[in-house]
């Protein structure tokens, strides 16, 4: 797979709408015993975002966040863009991450993603991670395949929807 193209930073939306979570997910599970507990949110254009502050326990060495953790966050975030756009959950088929610079722990970041091209069950999307000053630390490009409508409906029943969360996957025909 070629290097990821630069992710376009859409800026942070003014009125975010949060997405549901799943307790079994390492990234978004709010009750996951070792997870990141990150909440994803979306804008009206179905771009997906996450605010996060990585703890020093998530580093590889010194105070730099482990690249595997950065990749994990981008994978989940980019996959959500595909899922939100299609109203069906998606699995990762391929992921490429370009690390622009080391990402220090203990600082605030905004991750963002948007849908790209695709057809049928396979779709692409891009994402990135930046700080408040706009410095980009990593970019990712992923290819995802959509779950079937029945698989998505079954998974939706296991997700946690807080008041005000986008009811994505709940009202399927």
GROMACS .gro file of C-alpha atoms in nm:
model
  173
    1UNK     CA    1   0.000   0.000   0.000
    2UNK     CA    2   0.129   0.346  -0.082
    3UNK     CA    3   0.195   0.604   0.186
    4UNK     CA    4  -0.118   0.772   0.320
    5UNK     CA    5  -0.216   1.096   0.151
    6UNK     CA    6  -0.228   1.403   0.373
    7UNK     CA    7  -0.547   1.402   0.579
    8UNK     CA    8  -0.745   1.720   0.543
    9UNK     CA    9  -0.802   1.881   0.880
   10UNK     CA   10  -1.163   2.003   0.882
   11UNK     CA   11  -1.127   2.179   1.219
   12UNK     CA   12  -1.337   2.090   1.518
   13UNK     CA   13  -1.717   2.103   1.478
   14UNK     CA   14  -1.915   2.350   1.686
   15UNK     CA   15  -2.195   2.114   1.792
   16UNK     CA   16  -2.056   1.763   1.809
   17UNK     CA   17  -2.289   1.464   1.820
   18UNK     CA   18  -2.137   1.170   2.005
   19UNK     CA   19  -2.136   0.816   1.871
   20UNK     CA   20  -2.227   0.504   2.068
   21UNK     CA   21  -1.963   0.295   2.240
   22UNK     CA   22  -1.904  -0.075   2.290
   23UNK     CA   23  -1.765  -0.200   2.621
   24UNK     CA   24  -1.560  -0.471   2.450
   25UNK     CA   25  -1.371  -0.216   2.239
   26UNK     CA   26  -1.021  -0.125   2.359
   27UNK     CA   27  -1.050   0.223   2.209
   28UNK     CA   28  -1.407   0.338   2.285
   29UNK     CA   29  -1.526   0.100   2.557
   30UNK     CA   30  -1.616   0.321   2.851
   31UNK     CA   31  -1.601   0.024   3.090
   32UNK     CA   32  -1.309  -0.156   2.929
   33UNK     CA   33  -1.067  -0.234   3.216
   34UNK     CA   34  -0.753  -0.140   3.021
   35UNK     CA   35  -0.898   0.062   2.736
   36UNK     CA   36  -0.854   0.419   2.622
   37UNK     CA   37  -1.222   0.510   2.683
   38UNK     CA   38  -1.224   0.763   2.399
   39UNK     CA   39  -1.558   0.908   2.284
   40UNK     CA   40  -1.594   0.969   1.913
   41UNK     CA   41  -1.814   1.245   1.775
   42UNK     CA   42  -1.930   1.353   1.432
   43UNK     CA   43  -2.030   1.660   1.236
   44UNK     CA   44  -2.317   1.694   0.986
   45UNK     CA   45  -2.081   1.597   0.698
   46UNK     CA   46  -2.023   1.263   0.878
   47UNK     CA   47  -1.659   1.337   0.955
   48UNK     CA   48  -1.552   1.173   1.280
   49UNK     CA   49  -1.340   1.320   1.559
   50UNK     CA   50  -1.193   1.234   1.896
   51UNK     CA   51  -1.027   1.444   2.163
   52UNK     CA   52  -0.768   1.264   2.368
   53UNK     CA   53  -0.485   1.313   2.613
   54UNK     CA   54  -0.257   1.008   2.615
   55UNK     CA   55  -0.125   0.910   2.956
   56UNK     CA   56   0.247   0.851   3.019
   57UNK     CA   57   0.171   0.479   3.063
   58UNK     CA   58   0.105   0.459   2.686
   59UNK     CA   59   0.458   0.541   2.578
   60UNK     CA   60   0.719   0.334   2.398
   61UNK     CA   61   1.017   0.518   2.544
   62UNK     CA   62   1.080   0.856   2.700
   63UNK     CA   63   0.747   1.042   2.691
   64UNK     CA   64   0.656   0.947   2.333
   65UNK     CA   65   0.326   0.763   2.274
   66UNK     CA   66   0.380   0.416   2.127
   67UNK     CA   67   0.325   0.405   1.751
   68UNK     CA   68   0.100   0.102   1.788
   69UNK     CA   69  -0.134   0.304   2.007
   70UNK     CA   70  -0.141   0.591   1.755
   71UNK     CA   71  -0.222   0.337   1.482
   72UNK     CA   72  -0.495   0.181   1.696
   73UNK     CA   73  -0.667   0.515   1.748
   74UNK     CA   74  -0.646   0.602   1.378
   75UNK     CA   75  -0.782   0.260   1.280
   76UNK     CA   76  -1.090   0.297   1.498
   77UNK     CA   77  -1.146   0.659   1.402
   78UNK     CA   78  -1.109   0.602   1.027
   79UNK     CA   79  -1.331   0.294   1.043
   80UNK     CA   80  -1.602   0.501   1.210
   81UNK     CA   81  -1.602   0.737   0.911
   82UNK     CA   82  -1.683   0.446   0.682
   83UNK     CA   83  -1.944   0.306   0.921
   84UNK     CA   84  -2.117   0.638   0.976
   85UNK     CA   85  -2.128   0.714   0.604
   86UNK     CA   86  -2.291   0.380   0.521
   87UNK     CA   87  -2.494   0.307   0.835
   88UNK     CA   88  -2.312  -0.027   0.865
   89UNK     CA   89  -2.018  -0.128   1.077
   90UNK     CA   90  -1.689  -0.205   0.905
   91UNK     CA   91  -1.379  -0.417   0.961
   92UNK     CA   92  -1.028  -0.312   0.868
   93UNK     CA   93  -0.887  -0.467   0.553
   94UNK     CA   94  -0.573  -0.254   0.534
   95UNK     CA   95  -0.423   0.038   0.728
   96UNK     CA   96  -0.121   0.258   0.653
   97UNK     CA   97   0.003   0.514   0.903
   98UNK     CA   98   0.261   0.784   0.841
   99UNK     CA   99   0.420   0.928   1.154
  100UNK     CA  100   0.510   1.291   1.087
  101UNK     CA  101   0.673   1.344   1.427
  102UNK     CA  102   0.683   1.183   1.772
  103UNK     CA  103   0.360   1.234   1.969
  104UNK     CA  104   0.436   1.337   2.331
  105UNK     CA  105   0.219   1.199   2.612
  106UNK     CA  106   0.026   1.425   2.849
  107UNK     CA  107  -0.087   1.678   2.588
  108UNK     CA  108  -0.427   1.736   2.426
  109UNK     CA  109  -0.489   1.623   2.069
  110UNK     CA  110  -0.771   1.617   1.817
  111UNK     CA  111  -0.800   1.320   1.582
  112UNK     CA  112  -1.015   1.355   1.270
  113UNK     CA  113  -1.124   1.141   0.976
  114UNK     CA  114  -1.337   1.151   0.662
  115UNK     CA  115  -1.469   0.901   0.408
  116UNK     CA  116  -1.291   0.854   0.079
  117UNK     CA  117  -1.359   0.647  -0.231
  118UNK     CA  118  -1.497   0.301  -0.263
  119UNK     CA  119  -1.765   0.077  -0.402
  120UNK     CA  120  -1.962  -0.224  -0.292
  121UNK     CA  121  -1.843  -0.355   0.043
  122UNK     CA  122  -1.494  -0.194   0.029
  123UNK     CA  123  -1.436   0.170   0.121
  124UNK     CA  124  -1.141   0.394   0.197
  125UNK     CA  125  -1.104   0.680   0.442
  126UNK     CA  126  -0.833   0.909   0.578
  127UNK     CA  127  -0.752   1.053   0.917
  128UNK     CA  128  -0.498   1.242   1.119
  129UNK     CA  129  -0.396   1.357   1.465
  130UNK     CA  130  -0.304   1.716   1.548
  131UNK     CA  131  -0.251   1.938   1.849
  132UNK     CA  132  -0.424   2.268   1.932
  133UNK     CA  133  -0.163   2.462   1.732
  134UNK     CA  134  -0.241   2.257   1.420
  135UNK     CA  135   0.078   2.051   1.419
  136UNK     CA  136   0.003   1.714   1.257
  137UNK     CA  137   0.166   1.413   1.426
  138UNK     CA  138   0.029   1.125   1.222
  139UNK     CA  139  -0.185   1.054   0.917
  140UNK     CA  140  -0.359   0.734   0.826
  141UNK     CA  141  -0.530   0.580   0.527
  142UNK     CA  142  -0.744   0.272   0.561
  143UNK     CA  143  -0.943   0.030   0.351
  144UNK     CA  144  -1.247  -0.123   0.519
  145UNK     CA  145  -1.512  -0.373   0.427
  146UNK     CA  146  -1.871  -0.331   0.542
  147UNK     CA  147  -2.044  -0.586   0.759
  148UNK     CA  148  -2.376  -0.715   0.635
  149UNK     CA  149  -2.692  -0.538   0.750
  150UNK     CA  150  -2.773  -0.835   0.978
  151UNK     CA  151  -2.424  -0.831   1.133
  152UNK     CA  152  -2.454  -0.457   1.194
  153UNK     CA  153  -2.799  -0.495   1.354
  154UNK     CA  154  -2.669  -0.770   1.584
  155UNK     CA  155  -2.375  -0.553   1.692
  156UNK     CA  156  -2.595  -0.245   1.742
  157UNK     CA  157  -2.780  -0.435   2.014
  158UNK     CA  158  -2.453  -0.466   2.207
  159UNK     CA  159  -2.359  -0.099   2.185
  160UNK     CA  160  -2.412   0.161   2.455
  161UNK     CA  161  -2.613   0.468   2.359
  162UNK     CA  162  -2.602   0.757   2.605
  163UNK     CA  163  -2.868   1.029   2.595
  164UNK     CA  164  -2.794   1.254   2.299
  165UNK     CA  165  -2.577   1.001   2.114
  166UNK     CA  166  -2.637   0.962   1.743
  167UNK     CA  167  -2.874   0.663   1.711
  168UNK     CA  168  -2.669   0.519   1.426
  169UNK     CA  169  -2.745   0.151   1.351
  170UNK     CA  170  -3.057   0.146   1.574
  171UNK     CA  171  -3.326   0.222   1.318
  172UNK     CA  172  -3.238  -0.012   1.037
  173UNK     CA  173  -3.501  -0.108   0.779
   0.00000   0.00000   0.00000
